[in-house]
């Protein structure tokens, strides 16, 4: 896989598949041993943070604020598998229903390049629960075939300066099983994360003096008005103009 210069950290608590798939596709990474974790400063050197299936959920819950801070500063977060401890409070995870199958919703998304529903369903027991609630600005990328309200993959590039991609599938584990579709899916995800990180860094570089709390402000305004495709700076400018008019009578 072509390396685009992004630095990726992979949380690791000693389970073999948590790094096997990444190593096999040839992308550089560093393991973040959860029992040696030193705090948010350890995450700051990375552009992409991968949370494989099986990472200790109590640990993730304990450092949930660090993960949010990472995203607020433009970091890309990828999460695989169960979320049985609510470390990302914007989403709610529920246990799997037996026989659950995947339906891709956003078929032109880069993570699905060259893959079909059948491909994602080809590695058995790939789905580990579903999300019954996701962030208000997030996009559902794949759902259960039988229950469209059961979300299996979503992306939130709307609430923070960075992006989070969460899924109940575990391509890392099935890449270890040498499932071709899982390996391709994992490679697509990592490539998408690289490109997304580059775009995010470029966007933030154009805003070096954004005020403290900018991400929270833009997120809250977006949620109130639920307007997509309109630059938040324009909305803020209109609000400021109205305030000036009301307070100072500026015409």
Coordinates of N, CA and C in Angstrom, one line a residue:
X1 N 0.8 -1.2 0.0 CA 0.0 0.0 0.0 C 0.9 1.2 0.0
X2 N 0.5 2.2 -0.8 CA 1.2 3.5 -0.9 C 1.1 4.2 0.4
X3 N 2.2 4.7 0.9 CA 2.2 5.5 2.2 C 2.2 6.9 1.9
X4 N 1.1 7.6 2.4 CA 0.9 9.0 2.1 C 1.5 10.0 3.2
X5 N 2.3 9.4 4.1 CA 2.9 10.2 5.1 C 2.2 10.4 6.4
X6 N 1.0 9.7 6.5 CA 0.2 9.8 7.8 C 0.8 8.9 8.8
X7 N 0.7 9.3 10.0 CA 1.2 8.5 11.2 C 0.0 7.8 11.8
X8 N 0.1 6.5 12.0 CA -1.0 5.8 12.5 C -0.6 5.0 13.8
X9 N -1.4 5.2 14.8 CA -1.3 4.4 16.1 C -2.4 3.4 16.2
X10 N -2.0 2.2 16.7 CA -3.0 1.1 16.8 C -3.0 0.7 18.3
X11 N -4.2 0.8 18.9 CA -4.3 0.3 20.3 C -4.1 -1.2 20.3
X12 N -3.4 -1.6 21.3 CA -3.0 -3.0 21.4 C -3.0 -3.5 22.8
X13 N -3.7 -4.6 23.0 CA -3.7 -5.3 24.4 C -3.3 -6.7 24.3
X14 N -2.5 -7.1 23.2 CA -1.8 -8.4 23.2 C -2.5 -9.4 22.4
X15 N -3.6 -9.1 21.7 CA -4.4 -10.0 20.8 C -3.8 -10.0 19.4
X16 N -3.4 -11.2 18.9 CA -2.6 -11.3 17.7 C -3.2 -10.6 16.5
X17 N -4.6 -10.7 16.3 CA -5.1 -10.1 15.1 C -5.2 -8.6 15.1
X18 N -4.9 -8.0 16.2 CA -5.0 -6.5 16.3 C -4.0 -5.8 15.5
X19 N -2.9 -6.5 15.1 CA -1.9 -5.8 14.3 C -1.6 -6.7 13.0
X20 N -2.1 -7.9 13.0 CA -1.7 -8.8 11.8 C -2.2 -8.2 10.5
X21 N -3.4 -7.8 10.4 CA -4.0 -7.3 9.1 C -3.2 -6.1 8.6
X22 N -3.0 -5.2 9.6 CA -2.3 -3.9 9.2 C -0.9 -4.2 8.7
X23 N -0.2 -5.1 9.4 CA 1.1 -5.5 9.0 C 1.1 -6.2 7.6
X24 N 0.1 -7.0 7.3 CA 0.1 -7.7 6.1 C -0.2 -6.8 4.9
X25 N -0.9 -5.7 5.1 CA -1.1 -4.8 3.9 C 0.0 -3.8 3.7
X26 N 1.0 -3.9 4.7 CA 2.2 -3.1 4.5 C 2.2 -1.7 4.8
X27 N 1.2 -1.3 5.7 CA 1.2 0.2 6.0 C 1.9 0.4 7.3
X28 N 2.8 1.4 7.4 CA 3.5 1.7 8.7 C 2.6 2.0 9.8
X29 N 2.9 1.6 11.0 CA 2.1 1.9 12.2 C 2.9 1.7 13.4
X30 N 2.4 2.2 14.5 CA 3.0 2.0 15.8 C 1.9 1.4 16.8
X31 N 2.3 0.5 17.6 CA 1.4 -0.1 18.6 C 1.4 0.8 19.8
X32 N 0.2 1.1 20.3 CA 0.0 1.8 21.5 C -0.5 0.8 22.6
X33 N 0.5 0.3 23.4 CA 0.2 -0.7 24.4 C -0.7 -0.1 25.5
X34 N -1.9 -0.6 25.7 CA -2.8 0.1 26.5 C -2.4 0.1 28.0
X35 N -1.6 -0.9 28.4 CA -1.1 -0.9 29.8 C 0.1 0.0 30.0
X36 N 0.6 0.6 28.9 CA 1.7 1.6 29.1 C 1.2 3.0 28.6
X37 N -0.1 3.1 28.5 CA -0.6 4.4 28.0 C -0.2 5.6 28.9
X38 N 0.2 6.7 28.3 CA 0.8 7.8 29.1 C -0.1 9.0 29.0
X39 N -1.2 9.0 28.3 CA -2.1 10.1 28.2 C -2.2 10.7 26.8
X40 N -2.9 11.8 26.7 CA -3.2 12.5 25.5 C -2.0 12.8 24.7
X41 N -0.9 13.2 25.4 CA 0.3 13.6 24.7 C 0.9 12.4 23.9
X42 N 0.6 11.2 24.2 CA 1.0 10.0 23.4 C 0.3 9.9 22.1
X43 N -1.0 10.5 22.1 CA -1.7 10.4 20.8 C -1.4 11.5 19.9
X44 N -0.9 12.6 20.4 CA -0.7 13.8 19.6 C 0.3 13.6 18.4
X45 N 1.1 12.6 18.4 CA 2.0 12.4 17.3 C 1.4 11.7 16.2
X46 N 0.2 11.2 16.3 CA -0.5 10.4 15.3 C -1.5 11.3 14.5
X47 N -1.8 10.9 13.3 CA -2.8 11.4 12.5 C -4.1 10.6 12.5
X48 N -3.8 9.2 12.5 CA -4.9 8.2 12.5 C -4.8 7.3 13.7
X49 N -5.9 7.1 14.4 CA -5.9 6.2 15.5 C -6.9 5.0 15.2
X50 N -6.3 3.8 15.3 CA -7.1 2.6 15.0 C -7.4 1.9 16.3
X51 N -8.7 1.6 16.4 CA -9.2 0.8 17.6 C -9.7 -0.6 17.1
X52 N -8.8 -1.6 17.2 CA -9.2 -2.9 16.6 C -10.3 -3.6 17.5
X53 N -10.8 -4.6 16.9 CA -11.8 -5.5 17.7 C -11.0 -6.0 18.9
X54 N -11.7 -6.0 20.1 CA -11.1 -6.7 21.2 C -10.3 -5.8 22.1
X55 N -10.1 -4.5 21.8 CA -9.4 -3.6 22.7 C -10.3 -3.5 24.0
X56 N -9.6 -3.5 25.1 CA -10.3 -3.4 26.4 C -11.2 -2.2 26.5
X57 N -12.5 -2.5 26.7 CA -13.5 -1.4 26.6 C -13.5 -0.5 27.9
X58 N -13.1 -1.1 29.0 CA -12.9 -0.3 30.2 C -11.8 0.8 30.0
X59 N -10.7 0.4 29.3 CA -9.7 1.3 29.0 C -10.1 2.4 28.1
X60 N -10.9 2.0 27.1 CA -11.4 3.1 26.1 C -12.3 4.0 26.8
X61 N -13.2 3.5 27.7 CA -14.1 4.4 28.5 C -13.3 5.4 29.3
X62 N -12.2 4.9 29.9 CA -11.4 5.7 30.8 C -10.7 6.8 30.1
X63 N -10.3 6.6 28.8 CA -9.6 7.6 28.1 C -10.5 8.2 27.0
X64 N -11.8 8.2 27.2 CA -12.7 8.7 26.1 C -12.5 10.1 25.9
X65 N -12.2 10.9 26.9 CA -12.0 12.3 26.7 C -10.7 12.6 25.8
X66 N -9.7 11.7 26.0 CA -8.5 11.8 25.1 C -8.9 11.6 23.7
X67 N -9.7 10.6 23.4 CA -10.1 10.3 22.1 C -10.9 11.4 21.4
X68 N -11.8 12.0 22.2 CA -12.5 13.2 21.7 C -11.6 14.4 21.4
X69 N -10.6 14.6 22.3 CA -9.6 15.6 22.1 C -8.8 15.4 20.8
X70 N -8.5 14.2 20.6 CA -7.8 13.8 19.4 C -8.6 14.2 18.2
X71 N -9.9 13.9 18.2 CA -10.7 14.2 17.0 C -10.9 15.7 16.9
X72 N -11.1 16.4 18.0 CA -11.3 17.9 18.0 C -10.1 18.6 17.4
X73 N -8.9 18.0 17.4 CA -7.7 18.6 16.8 C -7.4 18.0 15.4
X74 N -8.4 17.3 14.8 CA -8.3 16.9 13.5 C -7.9 15.5 13.3
X75 N -7.8 14.7 14.3 CA -7.5 13.3 14.2 C -8.6 12.4 13.6
X76 N -8.1 11.3 12.9 CA -9.0 10.4 12.3 C -9.1 9.1 13.2
X77 N -10.3 8.7 13.6 CA -10.5 7.6 14.5 C -11.3 6.5 13.8
X78 N -10.7 5.2 13.8 CA -11.4 4.1 13.2 C -11.7 3.1 14.3
X79 N -12.9 2.6 14.4 CA -13.2 1.6 15.5 C -13.9 0.4 14.8
X80 N -13.4 -0.8 15.2 CA -14.0 -2.1 14.8 C -14.6 -2.8 15.9
X81 N -15.7 -3.6 15.6 CA -16.3 -4.6 16.5 C -17.2 -4.0 17.6
X82 N -17.3 -4.7 18.7 CA -18.3 -4.3 19.7 C -17.9 -3.0 20.4
X83 N -18.9 -2.3 20.9 CA -18.7 -1.2 21.7 C -19.6 -1.4 23.0
X84 N -19.2 -2.4 23.8 CA -20.1 -2.7 24.9 C -19.8 -1.9 26.2
X85 N -18.9 -0.9 26.0 CA -18.8 0.1 27.1 C -18.9 1.5 26.3
X86 N -19.7 2.4 26.7 CA -20.1 3.5 25.9 C -19.0 4.6 26.0
X87 N -17.8 4.3 25.4 CA -16.7 5.3 25.4 C -16.9 6.4 24.4
X88 N -17.8 6.2 23.4 CA -18.2 7.3 22.5 C -19.7 7.6 22.7
X89 N -20.0 8.5 23.5 CA -21.3 8.7 24.0 C -22.3 9.2 23.0
X90 N -21.8 9.7 21.8 CA -22.7 10.2 20.7 C -23.4 9.0 20.0
X91 N -22.9 7.8 20.2 CA -23.5 6.6 19.6 C -23.9 5.6 20.6
X92 N -24.9 4.8 20.3 CA -25.4 3.7 21.2 C -25.3 2.4 20.5
X93 N -24.6 1.4 21.1 CA -24.4 0.1 20.5 C -25.3 -0.9 21.2
X94 N -25.8 -1.8 20.4 CA -26.7 -2.9 20.9 C -26.1 -4.3 20.4
X95 N -26.3 -5.3 21.2 CA -25.8 -6.7 20.8 C -26.4 -7.1 19.5
X96 N -25.7 -8.1 18.9 CA -26.0 -8.6 17.5 C -27.3 -9.4 17.6
X97 N -28.0 -9.4 16.4 CA -29.1 -10.3 16.2 C -28.6 -11.5 15.3
X98 N -28.9 -12.7 15.7 CA -28.3 -13.8 15.0 C -28.7 -13.8 13.5
X99 N -27.7 -14.0 12.7 CA -28.0 -14.1 11.2 C -28.0 -12.7 10.5
X100 N -27.5 -11.7 11.2 CA -27.5 -10.4 10.7 C -26.6 -10.3 9.4
X101 N -27.1 -9.6 8.4 CA -26.4 -9.4 7.1 C -26.2 -8.0 6.8
X102 N -25.2 -7.6 6.0 CA -24.8 -6.3 5.7 C -25.5 -5.8 4.4
X103 N -26.0 -4.6 4.4 CA -26.4 -3.9 3.2 C -25.7 -2.6 3.1
X104 N -24.9 -2.4 2.0 CA -24.2 -1.1 1.8 C -25.2 -0.1 1.4
X105 N -25.1 1.1 2.0 CA -26.0 2.2 1.7 C -25.3 3.2 0.8
X106 N -24.1 3.6 1.2 CA -23.4 4.6 0.4 C -22.3 3.9 -0.4
X107 N -22.8 3.4 -1.6 CA -21.9 2.4 -2.4 C -20.7 3.1 -3.0
X108 N -20.7 4.4 -3.2 CA -19.6 5.1 -3.8 C -18.6 5.5 -2.7
X109 N -18.8 5.1 -1.5 CA -17.8 5.5 -0.5 C -16.5 4.7 -0.7
X110 N -15.3 5.4 -0.6 CA -14.0 4.7 -0.9 C -13.8 3.4 -0.1
X111 N -14.3 3.3 1.1 CA -14.0 2.0 1.8 C -14.7 0.8 1.2
X112 N -15.7 1.0 0.3 CA -16.4 -0.1 -0.3 C -15.9 -0.3 -1.8
X113 N -14.8 0.3 -2.2 CA -14.4 0.2 -3.5 C -14.1 -1.3 -3.9
X114 N -14.7 -1.8 -4.9 CA -14.5 -3.1 -5.4 C -15.1 -4.2 -4.5
X115 N -16.1 -3.8 -3.6 CA -16.7 -4.7 -2.7 C -18.2 -4.6 -2.9
X116 N -18.9 -5.7 -2.6 CA -20.3 -5.8 -2.7 C -20.9 -6.3 -1.3
X117 N -22.2 -6.3 -1.2 CA -22.8 -6.8 0.0 C -22.4 -8.2 0.2
X118 N -22.3 -9.0 -0.8 CA -21.9 -10.4 -0.7 C -20.5 -10.5 -0.2
X119 N -19.6 -9.6 -0.6 CA -18.2 -9.7 -0.2 C -18.2 -9.4 1.3
X120 N -18.9 -8.4 1.8 CA -18.9 -8.1 3.2 C -19.5 -9.2 4.1
X121 N -20.4 -10.0 3.5 CA -21.1 -11.0 4.2 C -20.4 -12.4 4.0
X122 N -19.3 -12.4 3.2 CA -18.6 -13.6 2.9 C -17.7 -14.1 4.1
X123 N -17.3 -13.2 5.0 CA -16.6 -13.7 6.1 C -17.6 -13.9 7.3
X124 N -17.7 -15.1 7.7 CA -18.8 -15.5 8.7 C -18.7 -14.7 10.0
X125 N -19.8 -14.5 10.6 CA -19.9 -13.8 11.9 C -19.1 -12.5 11.9
X126 N -19.2 -11.7 10.8 CA -18.5 -10.5 10.7 C -19.2 -9.3 11.4
X127 N -20.4 -9.5 11.8 CA -21.2 -8.4 12.4 C -21.3 -8.6 13.9
X128 N -20.9 -7.6 14.6 CA -20.9 -7.7 16.1 C -21.8 -6.6 16.7
X129 N -23.1 -6.8 16.5 CA -24.0 -5.8 17.1 C -24.4 -4.7 16.0
X130 N -25.0 -3.7 16.5 CA -25.4 -2.6 15.6 C -25.6 -1.3 16.5
X131 N -25.6 -0.2 15.8 CA -25.9 1.1 16.4 C -27.3 1.5 16.3
X132 N -28.0 1.8 17.4 CA -29.4 2.2 17.2 C -29.5 3.8 17.4
X133 N -28.3 4.4 17.6 CA -28.2 5.8 17.7 C -26.8 6.2 17.2
X134 N -26.8 7.2 16.3 CA -25.5 7.8 15.9 C -25.5 9.3 16.0
X135 N -24.4 10.0 15.9 CA -24.5 11.5 16.0 C -25.4 12.1 15.0
X136 N -26.0 13.2 15.3 CA -27.0 13.8 14.4 C -26.5 14.2 13.1
X137 N -25.2 14.5 13.0 CA -24.6 14.9 11.7 C -23.9 13.8 11.0
X138 N -24.0 12.6 11.5 CA -23.2 11.4 11.0 C -24.0 10.9 9.8
X139 N -23.3 10.1 9.0 CA -23.8 9.4 7.8 C -23.8 7.9 8.0
X140 N -24.9 7.3 7.8 CA -25.0 5.8 7.8 C -24.5 5.3 6.5
X141 N -23.5 4.4 6.6 CA -22.8 3.9 5.4 C -23.3 2.5 5.1
X142 N -23.7 1.7 6.1 CA -24.2 0.3 5.9 C -25.1 0.0 7.0
X143 N -26.1 -0.8 6.7 CA -27.1 -1.2 7.7 C -27.4 -2.7 7.6
X144 N -28.2 -3.2 8.5 CA -28.7 -4.6 8.5 C -29.6 -4.7 7.2
X145 N -29.5 -5.8 6.5 CA -30.4 -6.0 5.4 C -31.9 -6.1 5.8
X146 N -32.1 -6.6 6.9 CA -33.5 -6.9 7.3 C -34.1 -5.7 8.2
X147 N -33.2 -4.9 8.8 CA -33.7 -3.8 9.6 C -32.8 -2.6 9.3
X148 N -33.3 -1.7 8.4 CA -32.5 -0.5 8.0 C -32.2 0.4 9.1
X149 N -32.9 0.4 10.2 CA -32.6 1.3 11.4 C -31.5 0.7 12.2
X150 N -31.0 -0.5 11.9 CA -29.9 -1.0 12.7 C -28.6 -0.7 11.8
X151 N -27.9 0.3 12.3 CA -26.7 0.8 11.6 C -25.5 0.0 11.9
X152 N -24.8 -0.4 10.9 CA -23.6 -1.3 11.1 C -22.3 -0.5 10.9
X153 N -22.3 0.5 10.0 CA -21.2 1.4 9.8 C -21.6 2.8 9.6
X154 N -21.0 3.7 10.3 CA -21.3 5.1 10.1 C -20.0 6.0 10.2
X155 N -20.1 7.2 9.6 CA -19.0 8.1 9.6 C -19.5 9.5 10.0
X156 N -18.8 10.1 11.0 CA -19.1 11.4 11.4 C -17.9 12.3 11.1
X157 N -18.1 13.1 10.0 CA -17.1 14.1 9.6 C -17.7 15.5 9.8
X158 N -18.7 15.6 10.7 CA -19.5 16.8 10.8 C -19.4 17.4 12.2
X159 N -19.2 16.6 13.2 CA -19.2 17.1 14.6 C -17.9 17.7 15.2
X160 N -16.8 17.2 14.6 CA -15.5 17.6 15.1 C -14.6 18.1 13.9
X161 N -13.5 18.6 14.3 CA -12.5 18.9 13.2 C -12.0 17.7 12.5
X162 N -11.9 16.6 13.2 CA -11.5 15.3 12.7 C -12.7 14.5 12.2
X163 N -12.5 13.2 12.1 CA -13.5 12.3 11.6 C -13.4 11.0 12.4
X164 N -14.6 10.4 12.7 CA -14.7 9.1 13.3 C -15.4 8.1 12.3
X165 N -14.9 6.9 12.1 CA -15.5 5.9 11.3 C -15.7 4.7 12.3
X166 N -16.9 4.3 12.6 CA -17.2 3.3 13.5 C -18.0 2.2 12.8
X167 N -17.6 0.9 13.1 CA -18.4 -0.2 12.5 C -18.4 -1.4 13.4
X168 N -19.5 -2.2 13.3 CA -19.5 -3.4 14.1 C -18.9 -4.6 13.4
X169 N -18.4 -4.3 12.2 CA -17.7 -5.4 11.5 C -16.3 -5.4 12.0
X170 N -15.6 -6.5 11.8 CA -14.2 -6.6 12.3 C -13.3 -7.2 11.2
X171 N -13.0 -6.4 10.1 CA -12.1 -6.8 9.1 C -10.7 -7.2 9.5
X172 N -10.3 -6.6 10.6 CA -8.9 -6.9 11.1 C -8.8 -8.4 11.5
X173 N -9.9 -8.9 12.2 CA -9.8 -10.3 12.6 C -9.9 -11.2 11.4
X174 N -10.8 -10.9 10.5 CA -11.0 -11.8 9.4 C -9.9 -11.7 8.3
X175 N -9.2 -10.6 8.3 CA -7.9 -10.5 7.5 C -6.9 -11.5 8.1
X176 N -6.9 -11.6 9.4 CA -6.0 -12.6 10.0 C -6.4 -14.0 9.6
X177 N -7.7 -14.2 9.3 CA -8.2 -15.5 8.8 C -7.9 -15.7 7.3
X178 N -7.3 -14.7 6.7 CA -6.9 -14.8 5.3 C -8.1 -14.7 4.4
X179 N -9.2 -14.0 4.8 CA -10.3 -13.8 4.0 C -10.0 -12.7 3.0
X180 N -10.1 -12.9 1.7 CA -9.7 -11.9 0.7 C -10.5 -10.6 0.8
X181 N -11.8 -10.8 1.0 CA -12.7 -9.6 1.1 C -12.4 -8.8 2.3
X182 N -12.1 -9.5 3.4 CA -11.7 -8.7 4.6 C -10.4 -8.0 4.5
X183 N -9.5 -8.6 3.8 CA -8.2 -7.9 3.6 C -8.3 -6.7 2.7
X184 N -9.2 -6.8 1.6 CA -9.4 -5.7 0.7 C -10.1 -4.6 1.5
X185 N -11.1 -5.0 2.2 CA -11.9 -4.0 3.0 C -11.0 -3.2 4.0
X186 N -10.1 -3.9 4.7 CA -9.2 -3.3 5.6 C -8.3 -2.4 4.9
X187 N -7.7 -2.8 3.7 CA -6.8 -1.9 2.9 C -7.6 -0.7 2.5
X188 N -8.8 -0.8 2.0 CA -9.6 0.3 1.6 C -9.8 1.3 2.8
X189 N -10.1 0.8 3.9 CA -10.3 1.7 5.1 C -9.0 2.4 5.5
X190 N -7.9 1.8 5.4 CA -6.6 2.5 5.8 C -6.3 3.5 4.7
X191 N -6.5 3.2 3.5 CA -6.2 4.2 2.4 C -7.2 5.4 2.6
X192 N -8.4 5.1 2.8 CA -9.4 6.2 3.0 C -8.9 7.1 4.2
X193 N -8.5 6.4 5.3 CA -8.0 7.2 6.5 C -6.8 8.1 6.1
X194 N -5.9 7.6 5.3 CA -4.8 8.4 4.9 C -5.2 9.6 4.2
X195 N -6.1 9.4 3.1 CA -6.5 10.5 2.3 C -7.3 11.5 3.1
X196 N -8.2 11.0 4.0 CA -9.0 11.9 4.8 C -8.2 12.7 5.8
X197 N -7.1 12.1 6.3 CA -6.2 12.8 7.2 C -5.5 14.0 6.5
X198 N -5.1 13.7 5.2 CA -4.4 14.7 4.4 C -5.3 15.9 4.2
X199 N -6.6 15.6 3.8 CA -7.6 16.6 3.5 C -7.9 17.4 4.8
X200 N -8.0 16.7 5.9 CA -8.3 17.4 7.1 C -7.2 18.3 7.6
X201 N -6.0 17.9 7.5 CA -4.8 18.7 7.8 C -4.7 19.9 6.9
X202 N -5.0 19.8 5.7 CA -4.9 20.9 4.7 C -6.0 21.9 5.1
X203 N -7.2 21.4 5.4 CA -8.3 22.3 5.8 C -8.0 23.1 7.0
X204 N -7.4 22.4 8.0 CA -7.1 23.1 9.3 C -5.9 24.1 9.1
X205 N -5.0 23.8 8.2 CA -3.9 24.7 7.9 C -4.4 26.0 7.4
X206 N -5.5 26.0 6.8 CA -6.1 27.3 6.3 C -6.8 28.1 7.3
X207 N -6.9 27.5 8.5 CA -7.6 28.2 9.7 C -6.7 28.2 10.9
X208 N -5.4 28.7 10.8 CA -4.5 28.6 11.9 C -4.9 29.3 13.2
X209 N -5.8 30.3 13.1 CA -6.2 31.1 14.2 C -7.6 30.9 14.6
X210 N -8.2 29.8 14.4 CA -9.6 29.5 14.7 C -9.7 29.6 16.3
X211 N -10.8 30.2 16.8 CA -10.9 30.4 18.2 C -11.1 29.1 19.0
X212 N -10.7 29.2 20.3 CA -11.0 28.1 21.2 C -12.4 27.7 21.2
X213 N -12.7 26.4 21.1 CA -14.1 26.0 21.1 C -14.7 26.0 19.7
X214 N -13.9 26.3 18.7 CA -14.5 26.4 17.3 C -15.3 25.2 16.9
X215 N -14.7 24.0 17.2 CA -15.4 22.8 16.7 C -16.7 22.6 17.4
X216 N -16.7 22.9 18.8 CA -18.0 22.8 19.5 C -19.0 23.8 19.0
X217 N -18.6 25.0 18.7 CA -19.5 26.1 18.2 C -20.1 25.6 16.9
X218 N -19.2 25.2 15.9 CA -19.7 24.8 14.6 C -20.6 23.6 14.7
X219 N -20.3 22.7 15.6 CA -21.1 21.5 15.7 C -22.5 21.9 16.2
X220 N -22.6 22.8 17.2 CA -23.9 23.1 17.8 C -24.7 23.9 16.9
X221 N -24.1 24.8 16.1 CA -24.9 25.6 15.1 C -25.4 24.6 14.0
X222 N -24.6 23.7 13.6 CA -25.0 22.7 12.6 C -26.2 21.9 13.1
X223 N -26.1 21.5 14.4 CA -27.2 20.7 14.9 C -28.5 21.5 15.0
X224 N -28.4 22.8 15.4 CA -29.6 23.6 15.5 C -30.3 23.8 14.2
X225 N -29.5 24.2 13.2 CA -30.0 24.5 11.9 C -30.1 23.3 10.9
X226 N -29.3 22.3 11.2 CA -29.2 21.1 10.4 C -29.0 21.5 8.9
X227 N -28.1 22.4 8.6 CA -27.8 22.8 7.3 C -26.5 22.2 6.8
X228 N -26.5 21.4 5.8 CA -25.3 20.9 5.2 C -25.0 21.6 3.9
X229 N -23.7 21.7 3.6 CA -23.3 22.2 2.4 C -23.1 23.8 2.4
X230 N -23.5 24.4 3.5 CA -23.3 25.9 3.7 C -22.2 26.1 4.7
X231 N -21.2 26.9 4.3 CA -20.1 27.1 5.2 C -20.5 27.7 6.5
X232 N -20.0 27.1 7.6 CA -20.4 27.6 8.9 C -20.0 29.0 9.2
X233 N -18.9 29.4 8.5 CA -18.4 30.7 8.7 C -19.4 31.8 8.2
X234 N -20.1 31.4 7.2 CA -21.1 32.4 6.6 C -22.3 32.5 7.6
X235 N -22.7 31.4 8.2 CA -23.7 31.5 9.2 C -23.3 32.4 10.4
X236 N -22.1 32.1 10.9 CA -21.5 32.9 12.0 C -21.5 34.4 11.7
X237 N -21.1 34.7 10.4 CA -21.0 36.1 10.0 C -22.4 36.7 10.0
X238 N -23.4 36.0 9.6 CA -24.8 36.6 9.6 C -25.3 36.8 11.0
X239 N -25.0 35.9 11.9 CA -25.4 36.0 13.3 C -24.7 37.3 13.9
X240 N -23.4 37.4 13.6 CA -22.7 38.6 14.1 C -23.2 39.9 13.6
X241 N -23.6 39.9 12.3 CA -24.1 41.1 11.7 C -25.5 41.5 12.4
X242 N -26.3 40.5 12.7 CA -27.6 40.8 13.3 C -27.4 41.3 14.7
X243 N -26.4 40.7 15.5 CA -26.1 41.2 16.8 C -25.6 42.6 16.8
X244 N -24.7 42.9 15.9 CA -24.2 44.3 15.8 C -25.4 45.3 15.5
X245 N -26.2 44.9 14.6 CA -27.4 45.7 14.2 C -28.3 46.0 15.4
X246 N -28.6 44.9 16.2 CA -29.5 45.1 17.3 C -28.8 45.9 18.5
X247 N -27.5 45.7 18.7 CA -26.9 46.3 19.8 C -26.5 47.7 19.5
X248 N -25.9 47.9 18.3 CA -25.3 49.2 18.0 C -26.1 50.0 17.0
X249 N -27.1 49.4 16.4 CA -27.9 50.1 15.4 C -27.2 50.3 14.1
X250 N -26.2 49.4 13.8 CA -25.4 49.6 12.6 C -26.3 49.2 11.4
X251 N -26.3 50.1 10.4 CA -27.1 49.8 9.2 C -26.2 49.7 8.0

